[in-house]
mmCIF file of C-alpha atoms in Angstrom:
data_model
loop_
_atom_site.group_PDB
_atom_site.id
_atom_site.type_symbol
_atom_site.label_atom_id
_atom_site.label_comp_id
_atom_site.label_asym_id
_atom_site.label_seq_id
_atom_site.Cartn_x
_atom_site.Cartn_y
_atom_site.Cartn_z
ATOM 1 C CA MET A 1 47.716 -20.477 -42.488
ATOM 2 C CA ASP A 2 45.411 -23.476 -42.905
ATOM 3 C CA TYR A 3 43.988 -25.201 -39.807
ATOM 4 C CA HIS A 4 43.113 -28.880 -39.824
ATOM 5 C CA PHE A 5 40.938 -30.385 -37.087
ATOM 6 C CA SER A 6 41.007 -34.011 -36.172
ATOM 7 C CA THR A 7 37.912 -35.881 -35.049
ATOM 8 C CA TYR A 8 39.223 -35.595 -31.493
ATOM 9 C CA ASP A 9 39.606 -31.818 -31.862
ATOM 10 C CA THR A 10 36.079 -31.522 -33.174
ATOM 11 C CA PHE A 11 34.641 -33.412 -30.213
ATOM 12 C CA PHE A 12 36.716 -31.331 -27.821
ATOM 13 C CA VAL A 13 35.461 -28.038 -29.263
ATOM 14 C CA CYS A 14 31.853 -29.276 -29.263
ATOM 15 C CA ASP A 15 32.145 -30.422 -25.657
ATOM 16 C CA TRP A 16 33.671 -27.082 -24.672
ATOM 17 C CA LEU A 17 30.884 -25.137 -26.389
ATOM 18 C CA PHE A 18 28.248 -27.361 -24.749
ATOM 19 C CA VAL A 19 29.743 -26.809 -21.309
ATOM 20 C CA ARG A 20 29.825 -23.064 -21.895
ATOM 21 C CA TYR A 21 26.189 -23.123 -23.065
ATOM 22 C CA GLU A 22 25.048 -25.150 -20.072
ATOM 23 C CA SER A 23 27.044 -22.885 -17.771
ATOM 24 C CA LYS A 24 25.430 -19.748 -19.198
ATOM 25 C CA ARG A 25 21.995 -21.338 -19.082
ATOM 26 C CA GLY A 26 22.559 -22.343 -15.483
ATOM 27 C CA LYS A 27 23.725 -18.854 -14.564
ATOM 28 C CA LYS A 28 20.675 -17.342 -16.272
ATOM 29 C CA ALA A 29 18.313 -19.691 -14.429
ATOM 30 C CA HIS A 30 20.113 -18.959 -11.157
ATOM 31 C CA SER A 31 19.932 -15.219 -11.870
ATOM 32 C CA THR A 32 16.198 -15.426 -12.605
ATOM 33 C CA GLU A 33 15.578 -17.359 -9.395
ATOM 34 C CA GLN A 34 17.712 -14.877 -7.437
ATOM 35 C CA GLU A 35 15.781 -11.947 -8.911
ATOM 36 C CA LYS A 36 12.539 -13.634 -7.890
ATOM 37 C CA ASN A 37 13.821 -14.174 -4.366
ATOM 38 C CA ASN A 38 14.781 -10.498 -4.147
ATOM 39 C CA LEU A 39 11.282 -9.324 -5.042
ATOM 40 C CA PRO A 40 9.081 -8.057 -2.208
ATOM 41 C CA LYS A 41 6.503 -10.616 -1.162
ATOM 42 C CA VAL A 42 2.800 -9.854 -1.123
ATOM 43 C CA TYR A 43 0.789 -12.300 0.968
ATOM 44 C CA MET A 44 -2.849 -12.962 0.143
ATOM 45 C CA THR A 45 -5.838 -14.813 1.519
ATOM 46 C CA ARG A 46 -9.294 -14.964 -0.046
ATOM 47 C CA GLU A 47 -10.889 -14.966 3.394
ATOM 48 C CA VAL A 48 -12.052 -11.729 4.998
ATOM 49 C CA THR A 49 -12.376 -12.691 8.645
ATOM 50 C CA PRO A 50 -10.761 -11.676 11.942
ATOM 51 C CA GLU A 51 -8.810 -14.947 11.906
ATOM 52 C CA ALA A 52 -7.543 -14.321 8.365
ATOM 53 C CA LEU A 53 -6.417 -10.824 9.353
ATOM 54 C CA ILE A 54 -4.263 -12.213 12.147
ATOM 55 C CA LYS A 55 -2.957 -14.985 9.880
ATOM 56 C CA ILE A 56 -1.799 -12.528 7.231
ATOM 57 C CA TYR A 57 -0.231 -10.247 9.837
ATOM 58 C CA GLU A 58 1.796 -13.163 11.209
ATOM 59 C CA SER A 59 2.848 -14.224 7.698
ATOM 60 C CA LEU A 60 4.799 -10.973 7.298
ATOM 61 C CA GLY A 61 7.286 -12.050 9.957
ATOM 62 C CA ARG A 62 7.642 -8.566 11.411
ATOM 63 C CA LYS A 63 6.219 -8.301 14.916
ATOM 64 C CA ALA A 64 4.574 -5.060 15.979
ATOM 65 C CA THR A 65 6.238 -4.070 19.248
ATOM 66 C CA GLY A 66 6.298 -1.105 21.575
ATOM 67 C CA LYS A 67 3.567 1.490 21.254
ATOM 68 C CA VAL A 68 1.679 0.419 18.138
ATOM 69 C CA ALA A 69 -0.320 2.775 15.908
ATOM 70 C CA ILE A 70 -3.108 1.310 13.755
ATOM 71 C CA LYS A 71 -3.765 3.728 10.883
ATOM 72 C CA LEU A 72 -7.374 3.135 9.913
ATOM 73 C CA ASN A 73 -10.084 5.314 8.377
ATOM 74 C CA MET A 74 -12.966 4.964 10.810
ATOM 75 C CA GLY A 75 -15.503 6.156 8.255
ATOM 76 C CA GLU A 76 -17.394 9.371 7.579
ATOM 77 C CA PRO A 77 -20.870 9.401 9.182
ATOM 78 C CA GLY A 78 -23.401 8.323 6.593
ATOM 79 C CA GLY A 79 -20.937 5.981 4.936
ATOM 80 C CA HIS A 80 -21.152 2.235 5.508
ATOM 81 C CA ASN A 81 -18.307 0.565 3.574
ATOM 82 C CA TYR A 82 -15.462 1.220 6.046
ATOM 83 C CA LEU A 83 -13.673 -1.647 7.817
ATOM 84 C CA LYS A 84 -15.804 -2.672 10.770
ATOM 85 C CA PRO A 85 -14.537 -2.887 14.369
ATOM 86 C CA GLU A 86 -15.557 -6.542 14.647
ATOM 87 C CA LEU A 87 -13.261 -7.403 11.719
ATOM 88 C CA VAL A 88 -10.149 -5.662 13.062
ATOM 89 C CA LYS A 89 -10.702 -6.083 16.811
ATOM 90 C CA ASP A 90 -8.694 -9.283 17.328
ATOM 91 C CA LEU A 91 -5.635 -7.997 15.484
ATOM 92 C CA VAL A 92 -5.691 -4.596 17.165
ATOM 93 C CA GLN A 93 -5.976 -6.124 20.621
ATOM 94 C CA LYS A 94 -3.334 -8.756 19.845
ATOM 95 C CA VAL A 95 -0.734 -6.020 19.293
ATOM 96 C CA ASN A 96 -2.205 -3.746 21.990
ATOM 97 C CA GLY A 97 -2.667 -1.083 19.313
ATOM 98 C CA THR A 98 -4.146 2.403 19.260
ATOM 99 C CA PHE A 99 -6.286 3.609 16.363
ATOM 100 C CA ILE A 100 -4.794 6.760 14.859
ATOM 101 C CA ASP A 101 -6.180 9.269 12.393
ATOM 102 C CA ALA A 102 -5.985 12.996 11.682
ATOM 103 C CA ASN A 103 -8.652 15.618 11.144
ATOM 104 C CA THR A 104 -9.955 16.211 7.637
ATOM 105 C CA ALA A 105 -9.520 19.345 5.524
ATOM 106 C CA TYR A 106 -12.890 19.283 3.778
ATOM 107 C CA GLY A 107 -15.445 19.762 6.531
ATOM 108 C CA GLY A 108 -17.765 16.928 7.452
ATOM 109 C CA LYS A 109 -17.989 15.150 10.771
ATOM 110 C CA ARG A 110 -14.275 14.413 11.159
ATOM 111 C CA SER A 111 -12.848 17.912 10.672
ATOM 112 C CA SER A 112 -12.639 18.679 14.395
ATOM 113 C CA THR A 113 -11.205 16.489 17.121
ATOM 114 C CA GLU A 114 -14.477 16.489 19.047
ATOM 115 C CA ASP A 115 -16.529 15.380 16.033
ATOM 116 C CA HIS A 116 -13.879 12.904 14.947
ATOM 117 C CA LEU A 117 -13.854 11.182 18.327
ATOM 118 C CA LYS A 118 -17.650 11.102 18.339
ATOM 119 C CA THR A 119 -17.592 9.398 14.945
ATOM 120 C CA ALA A 120 -15.078 6.852 16.217
ATOM 121 C CA ARG A 121 -17.314 6.196 19.204
ATOM 122 C CA ASP A 122 -20.529 6.001 17.160
ATOM 123 C CA HIS A 123 -18.906 3.549 14.724
ATOM 124 C CA GLY A 124 -17.763 1.302 17.573
ATOM 125 C CA PHE A 125 -14.006 1.824 17.463
ATOM 126 C CA THR A 126 -13.507 3.278 20.953
ATOM 127 C CA ALA A 127 -14.996 0.076 22.390
ATOM 128 C CA VAL A 128 -12.167 -1.893 20.744
ATOM 129 C CA ALA A 129 -9.063 0.228 21.476
ATOM 130 C CA PRO A 130 -7.955 3.782 22.329
ATOM 131 C CA VAL A 131 -8.346 6.383 19.558
ATOM 132 C CA ASP A 132 -5.762 9.126 19.012
ATOM 133 C CA ILE A 133 -6.518 12.062 16.711
ATOM 134 C CA LEU A 134 -2.919 12.894 15.914
ATOM 135 C CA ASP A 135 -3.267 16.633 15.255
ATOM 136 C CA ALA A 136 -5.517 17.369 18.228
ATOM 137 C CA GLU A 137 -2.686 19.330 19.861
ATOM 138 C CA GLY A 138 -0.794 20.581 16.836
ATOM 139 C CA GLU A 139 1.447 19.352 14.054
ATOM 140 C CA ILE A 140 5.076 18.743 13.102
ATOM 141 C CA ASP A 141 7.076 18.352 9.902
ATOM 142 C CA LEU A 142 8.677 15.162 8.635
ATOM 143 C CA PRO A 143 11.325 15.529 5.908
ATOM 144 C CA VAL A 144 10.662 14.263 2.376
ATOM 145 C CA ALA A 145 13.739 12.818 0.666
ATOM 146 C CA GLY A 146 13.884 12.754 -3.121
ATOM 147 C CA GLY A 147 10.618 14.561 -3.745
ATOM 148 C CA THR A 148 9.950 16.939 -6.615
ATOM 149 C CA HIS A 149 6.939 18.754 -5.146
ATOM 150 C CA ILE A 150 7.415 18.835 -1.370
ATOM 151 C CA THR A 151 10.330 18.812 1.034
ATOM 152 C CA ARG A 152 8.171 18.204 4.112
ATOM 153 C CA ASP A 153 5.124 16.226 5.177
ATOM 154 C CA ILE A 154 2.977 17.861 7.845
ATOM 155 C CA VAL A 155 1.614 15.326 10.328
ATOM 156 C CA GLY A 156 -0.093 15.345 13.693
ATOM 157 C CA LYS A 157 2.116 16.225 16.641
ATOM 158 C CA ASN A 158 1.333 12.922 18.351
ATOM 159 C CA TYR A 159 2.601 10.647 15.581
ATOM 160 C CA PRO A 160 6.259 10.377 16.741
ATOM 161 C CA ASN A 161 4.956 8.997 20.056
ATOM 162 C CA TYR A 162 4.515 5.608 18.369
ATOM 163 C CA ASP A 163 7.167 2.925 17.943
ATOM 164 C CA PHE A 164 5.469 0.888 15.227
ATOM 165 C CA THR A 165 2.802 1.548 12.608
ATOM 166 C CA ILE A 166 0.342 -0.828 10.982
ATOM 167 C CA ILE A 167 -1.138 0.722 7.840
ATOM 168 C CA LEU A 168 -4.509 -1.037 7.864
ATOM 169 C CA SER A 169 -6.259 0.070 4.697
ATOM 170 C CA HIS A 170 -9.592 -0.566 3.069
ATOM 171 C CA PHE A 171 -8.777 -0.820 -0.636
ATOM 172 C CA LYS A 172 -11.516 0.818 -2.732
ATOM 173 C CA GLY A 173 -12.054 3.565 -5.267
ATOM 174 C CA HIS A 174 -11.459 7.245 -4.627
ATOM 175 C CA ALA A 175 -13.009 10.284 -6.249
ATOM 176 C CA MET A 176 -9.685 12.119 -6.549
ATOM 177 C CA GLY A 177 -6.946 9.492 -6.375
ATOM 178 C CA GLY A 178 -8.640 6.802 -8.459
ATOM 179 C CA PHE A 179 -8.167 4.303 -5.654
ATOM 180 C CA GLY A 180 -7.311 4.398 -2.001
ATOM 181 C CA GLY A 181 -4.843 1.877 -0.627
ATOM 182 C CA ALA A 182 -1.705 1.762 1.481
ATOM 183 C CA ILE A 183 0.035 4.792 -0.044
ATOM 184 C CA LYS A 184 -2.992 7.053 0.342
ATOM 185 C CA ASN A 185 -3.548 5.845 3.910
ATOM 186 C CA MET A 186 0.082 6.608 4.769
ATOM 187 C CA SER A 187 0.080 10.061 3.223
ATOM 188 C CA ILE A 188 -3.274 11.852 3.315
ATOM 189 C CA GLY A 189 -4.405 9.630 6.170
ATOM 190 C CA ILE A 190 -1.627 10.564 8.587
ATOM 191 C CA ALA A 191 -1.201 14.163 7.402
ATOM 192 C CA SER A 192 -2.755 16.910 9.514
ATOM 193 C CA ALA A 193 -5.433 19.149 7.998
ATOM 194 C CA ASN A 194 -2.703 21.534 6.809
ATOM 195 C CA GLY A 195 -0.722 18.581 5.533
ATOM 196 C CA LYS A 196 -3.736 17.329 3.611
ATOM 197 C CA ARG A 197 -4.072 20.707 1.899
ATOM 198 C CA LEU A 198 -0.362 20.695 1.074
ATOM 199 C CA ILE A 199 -0.741 17.302 -0.603
ATOM 200 C CA HIS A 200 -3.937 18.131 -2.469
ATOM 201 C CA SER A 201 -2.451 21.388 -3.736
ATOM 202 C CA GLY A 202 0.561 19.617 -5.193
ATOM 203 C CA GLY A 203 2.818 21.162 -2.578
ATOM 204 C CA THR A 204 1.819 24.792 -3.163
ATOM 205 C CA SER A 205 -0.417 25.701 -0.221
ATOM 206 C CA THR A 206 -1.505 24.842 3.312
ATOM 207 C CA THR A 207 -4.544 27.099 3.132
ATOM 208 C CA SER A 208 -6.244 25.893 -0.057
ATOM 209 C CA TRP A 209 -6.342 22.881 -2.370
ATOM 210 C CA GLY A 210 -4.799 24.942 -5.146
ATOM 211 C CA ASN A 211 -5.053 23.939 -8.793
ATOM 212 C CA PRO A 212 -2.465 21.225 -9.471
ATOM 213 C CA THR A 213 -2.540 18.805 -12.371
ATOM 214 C CA GLN A 214 -3.732 15.306 -11.547
ATOM 215 C CA GLU A 215 -0.186 14.025 -11.883
ATOM 216 C CA GLN A 216 1.153 16.661 -9.485
ATOM 217 C CA PHE A 217 -1.438 15.728 -6.864
ATOM 218 C CA LEU A 218 -0.754 12.001 -7.163
ATOM 219 C CA GLU A 219 3.012 12.488 -7.076
ATOM 220 C CA THR A 220 2.776 14.675 -3.988
ATOM 221 C CA MET A 221 0.659 12.032 -2.297
ATOM 222 C CA ALA A 222 3.373 9.451 -2.963
ATOM 223 C CA GLU A 223 6.079 11.789 -1.651
ATOM 224 C CA ALA A 224 4.204 12.367 1.612
ATOM 225 C CA ALA A 225 3.861 8.607 2.030
ATOM 226 C CA LYS A 226 7.608 8.200 1.580
ATOM 227 C CA ALA A 227 8.168 10.582 4.495
ATOM 228 C CA ILE A 228 6.203 8.164 6.684
ATOM 229 C CA ALA A 229 8.070 5.138 5.327
ATOM 230 C CA ASP A 230 11.443 6.803 5.945
ATOM 231 C CA HIS A 231 10.415 7.897 9.437
ATOM 232 C CA CYS A 232 9.386 4.363 10.410
ATOM 233 C CA GLY A 233 12.170 2.384 8.768
ATOM 234 C CA ASP A 234 11.525 -1.284 9.502
ATOM 235 C CA ASN A 235 8.890 -0.493 12.116
ATOM 236 C CA ILE A 236 5.947 -0.495 9.716
ATOM 237 C CA ILE A 237 3.808 -2.998 7.809
ATOM 238 C CA SER A 238 0.908 -2.601 5.389
ATOM 239 C CA ILE A 239 -2.302 -4.637 5.220
ATOM 240 C CA SER A 240 -5.102 -3.952 2.730
ATOM 241 C CA VAL A 241 -8.584 -5.441 2.943
ATOM 242 C CA MET A 242 -10.335 -5.747 -0.406
ATOM 243 C CA ASN A 243 -14.006 -5.924 0.546
ATOM 244 C CA ASN A 244 -17.016 -3.657 -0.022
ATOM 245 C CA LEU A 245 -15.295 -2.397 -3.174
ATOM 246 C CA SER A 246 -17.164 0.814 -3.866
ATOM 247 C CA VAL A 247 -15.847 3.363 -6.343
ATOM 248 C CA ASP A 248 -15.973 5.873 -3.478
ATOM 249 C CA CYS A 249 -13.777 6.389 -0.437
ATOM 250 C CA ASP A 250 -14.737 5.783 3.192
ATOM 251 C CA CYS A 251 -14.385 9.555 3.604
ATOM 252 C CA ASP A 252 -17.564 9.944 1.499
ATOM 253 C CA SER A 253 -20.725 10.406 3.574
ATOM 254 C CA ASN A 254 -22.858 9.010 0.748
ATOM 255 C CA PRO A 255 -20.728 6.485 -1.123
ATOM 256 C CA ALA A 256 -21.875 4.377 -4.047
ATOM 257 C CA ASN A 257 -22.811 0.827 -3.148
ATOM 258 C CA PRO A 258 -20.175 -1.823 -3.970
ATOM 259 C CA GLU A 259 -20.707 -3.428 -7.369
ATOM 260 C CA MET A 260 -17.769 -5.814 -7.209
ATOM 261 C CA GLY A 261 -17.500 -8.833 -4.930
ATOM 262 C CA ASP A 262 -14.977 -9.161 -2.125
ATOM 263 C CA VAL A 263 -11.452 -10.217 -3.127
ATOM 264 C CA GLY A 264 -9.622 -10.931 0.134
ATOM 265 C CA ILE A 265 -6.837 -9.532 2.320
ATOM 266 C CA LEU A 266 -3.340 -8.687 1.068
ATOM 267 C CA ALA A 267 -0.268 -7.611 3.031
ATOM 268 C CA SER A 268 3.361 -6.696 2.436
ATOM 269 C CA LEU A 269 6.387 -4.979 3.906
ATOM 270 C CA ASP A 270 6.424 -2.944 0.668
ATOM 271 C CA PRO A 271 3.422 -0.589 0.281
ATOM 272 C CA VAL A 272 4.180 0.020 -3.406
ATOM 273 C CA ALA A 273 4.081 -3.687 -4.173
ATOM 274 C CA LEU A 274 0.927 -4.007 -2.087
ATOM 275 C CA ASP A 275 -0.968 -1.269 -3.932
ATOM 276 C CA LYS A 276 0.130 -2.674 -7.294
ATOM 277 C CA ALA A 277 -0.972 -6.173 -6.264
ATOM 278 C CA CYS A 278 -4.391 -4.877 -5.201
ATOM 279 C CA VAL A 279 -4.825 -3.096 -8.531
ATOM 280 C CA ASP A 280 -3.749 -6.264 -10.338
ATOM 281 C CA GLN A 281 -6.363 -8.253 -8.419
ATOM 282 C CA VAL A 282 -9.090 -5.902 -9.624
ATOM 283 C CA TYR A 283 -8.070 -6.363 -13.255
ATOM 284 C CA ALA A 284 -7.710 -10.135 -12.811
ATOM 285 C CA SER A 285 -11.148 -10.541 -11.245
ATOM 286 C CA THR A 286 -13.852 -12.356 -13.197
ATOM 287 C CA ASP A 287 -16.513 -10.198 -11.538
ATOM 288 C CA HIS A 288 -18.246 -8.057 -14.171
ATOM 289 C CA GLY A 289 -18.770 -5.344 -11.554
ATOM 290 C CA LYS A 290 -15.063 -4.554 -11.692
ATOM 291 C CA ILE A 291 -15.651 -2.314 -14.727
ATOM 292 C CA HIS A 292 -16.879 0.486 -12.472
ATOM 293 C CA LEU A 293 -13.828 0.433 -10.202
ATOM 294 C CA ILE A 294 -11.499 0.129 -13.195
ATOM 295 C CA GLU A 295 -13.146 3.138 -14.829
ATOM 296 C CA ARG A 296 -12.654 5.160 -11.630
ATOM 297 C CA MET A 297 -9.001 4.145 -11.321
ATOM 298 C CA GLU A 298 -8.184 4.830 -14.967
ATOM 299 C CA SER A 299 -10.115 8.092 -15.233
ATOM 300 C CA LYS A 300 -8.113 9.496 -12.300
ATOM 301 C CA LYS A 301 -4.789 7.967 -13.452
ATOM 302 C CA GLY A 302 -4.574 6.188 -10.108
ATOM 303 C CA LEU A 303 -1.657 3.946 -10.985
ATOM 304 C CA HIS A 304 0.539 7.018 -11.470
ATOM 305 C CA THR A 305 0.817 7.214 -7.677
ATOM 306 C CA VAL A 306 2.450 3.786 -7.615
ATOM 307 C CA VAL A 307 4.719 4.643 -10.554
ATOM 308 C CA HIS A 308 6.014 7.783 -8.827
ATOM 309 C CA ALA A 309 6.398 6.038 -5.479
ATOM 310 C CA GLU A 310 8.654 3.473 -7.140
ATOM 311 C CA LYS A 311 10.576 6.226 -8.940
ATOM 312 C CA ILE A 312 11.469 8.004 -5.683
ATOM 313 C CA GLY A 313 12.636 4.775 -4.064
ATOM 314 C CA MET A 314 9.698 3.902 -1.864
ATOM 315 C CA GLY A 315 9.271 0.355 -3.156
ATOM 316 C CA SER A 316 8.789 -1.892 -6.155
ATOM 317 C CA GLN A 317 5.943 -2.553 -8.561
ATOM 318 C CA GLN A 318 7.377 -6.028 -9.130
ATOM 319 C CA TYR A 319 6.453 -8.544 -6.469
ATOM 320 C CA GLU A 320 6.086 -12.209 -5.643
ATOM 321 C CA MET A 321 2.562 -13.276 -4.670
ATOM 322 C CA VAL A 322 2.301 -15.781 -1.829
ATOM 323 C CA LEU A 323 -1.139 -17.370 -1.444
ATOM 324 C CA LEU A 324 -1.961 -18.487 2.088
ATOM 325 C CA ASP A 325 -5.087 -20.449 1.209
ATOM 326 C CA ASN A 326 -4.952 -24.188 0.630
#
């Protein structure tokens, strides 16, 4: 059968196709905007000051209430890059927080509660707020959901005493993990000495560091962090300070001097997005000194921690950056 179209028919079909095109384009634009709005937000300020730390905390819109734990590495004696008490004091006192940490599994001056408290005192933290070494009186298990290496995270017995946790991290390099940020601070940082060995061994031992592959170690670290995230629910936030960017951790008693300039402070309700944003800021920096930190991160496959954390449902590598500076 032959079809004949009049001029009117032709205009009608063209108008119909145009409306359909505009409708699809509008839906696509709306979908893109909706996807953007659904992304976790990472807030950032270029300032590294006590005032900026409070500003970025308030930008998250989640108030720390009840008994508040401030998870912070108070620095191994001999080291000098850790976050200083004068920087964090105003925020910690604003939320009436308690510094928390757990004893190390590698010796040093933070492997016993007595030495750990002395370090906290010598570095000025006990003058700011109470300090609680979580595993001073034992340890407990927290379940790990969706892990492939561990089914439990071993943490200090005192940790469940807290209603809210602020993961206050110093983002920098790390000799084993490539970098240390929110995920590392949540996992190895809160784990007891036995829990630290379980993580480092890839989930095979609480008495030795074992011999896992790098991927197994990094994945186990992410899984232990997820146990903390699941335990806290909405009662947790993550803030990372990107200053004194050495290739070495604050747990190092003789860390390399920073060769990259300060970047700022970043914060998010999503620790995966936060770690990814911090890594992205290193790569985006125009500071030539970044090559040393990048080499450390890449040589230790550091980003694999973030990849696995996303895979097990801890957060998203995609994020929306919100700059707080004018």
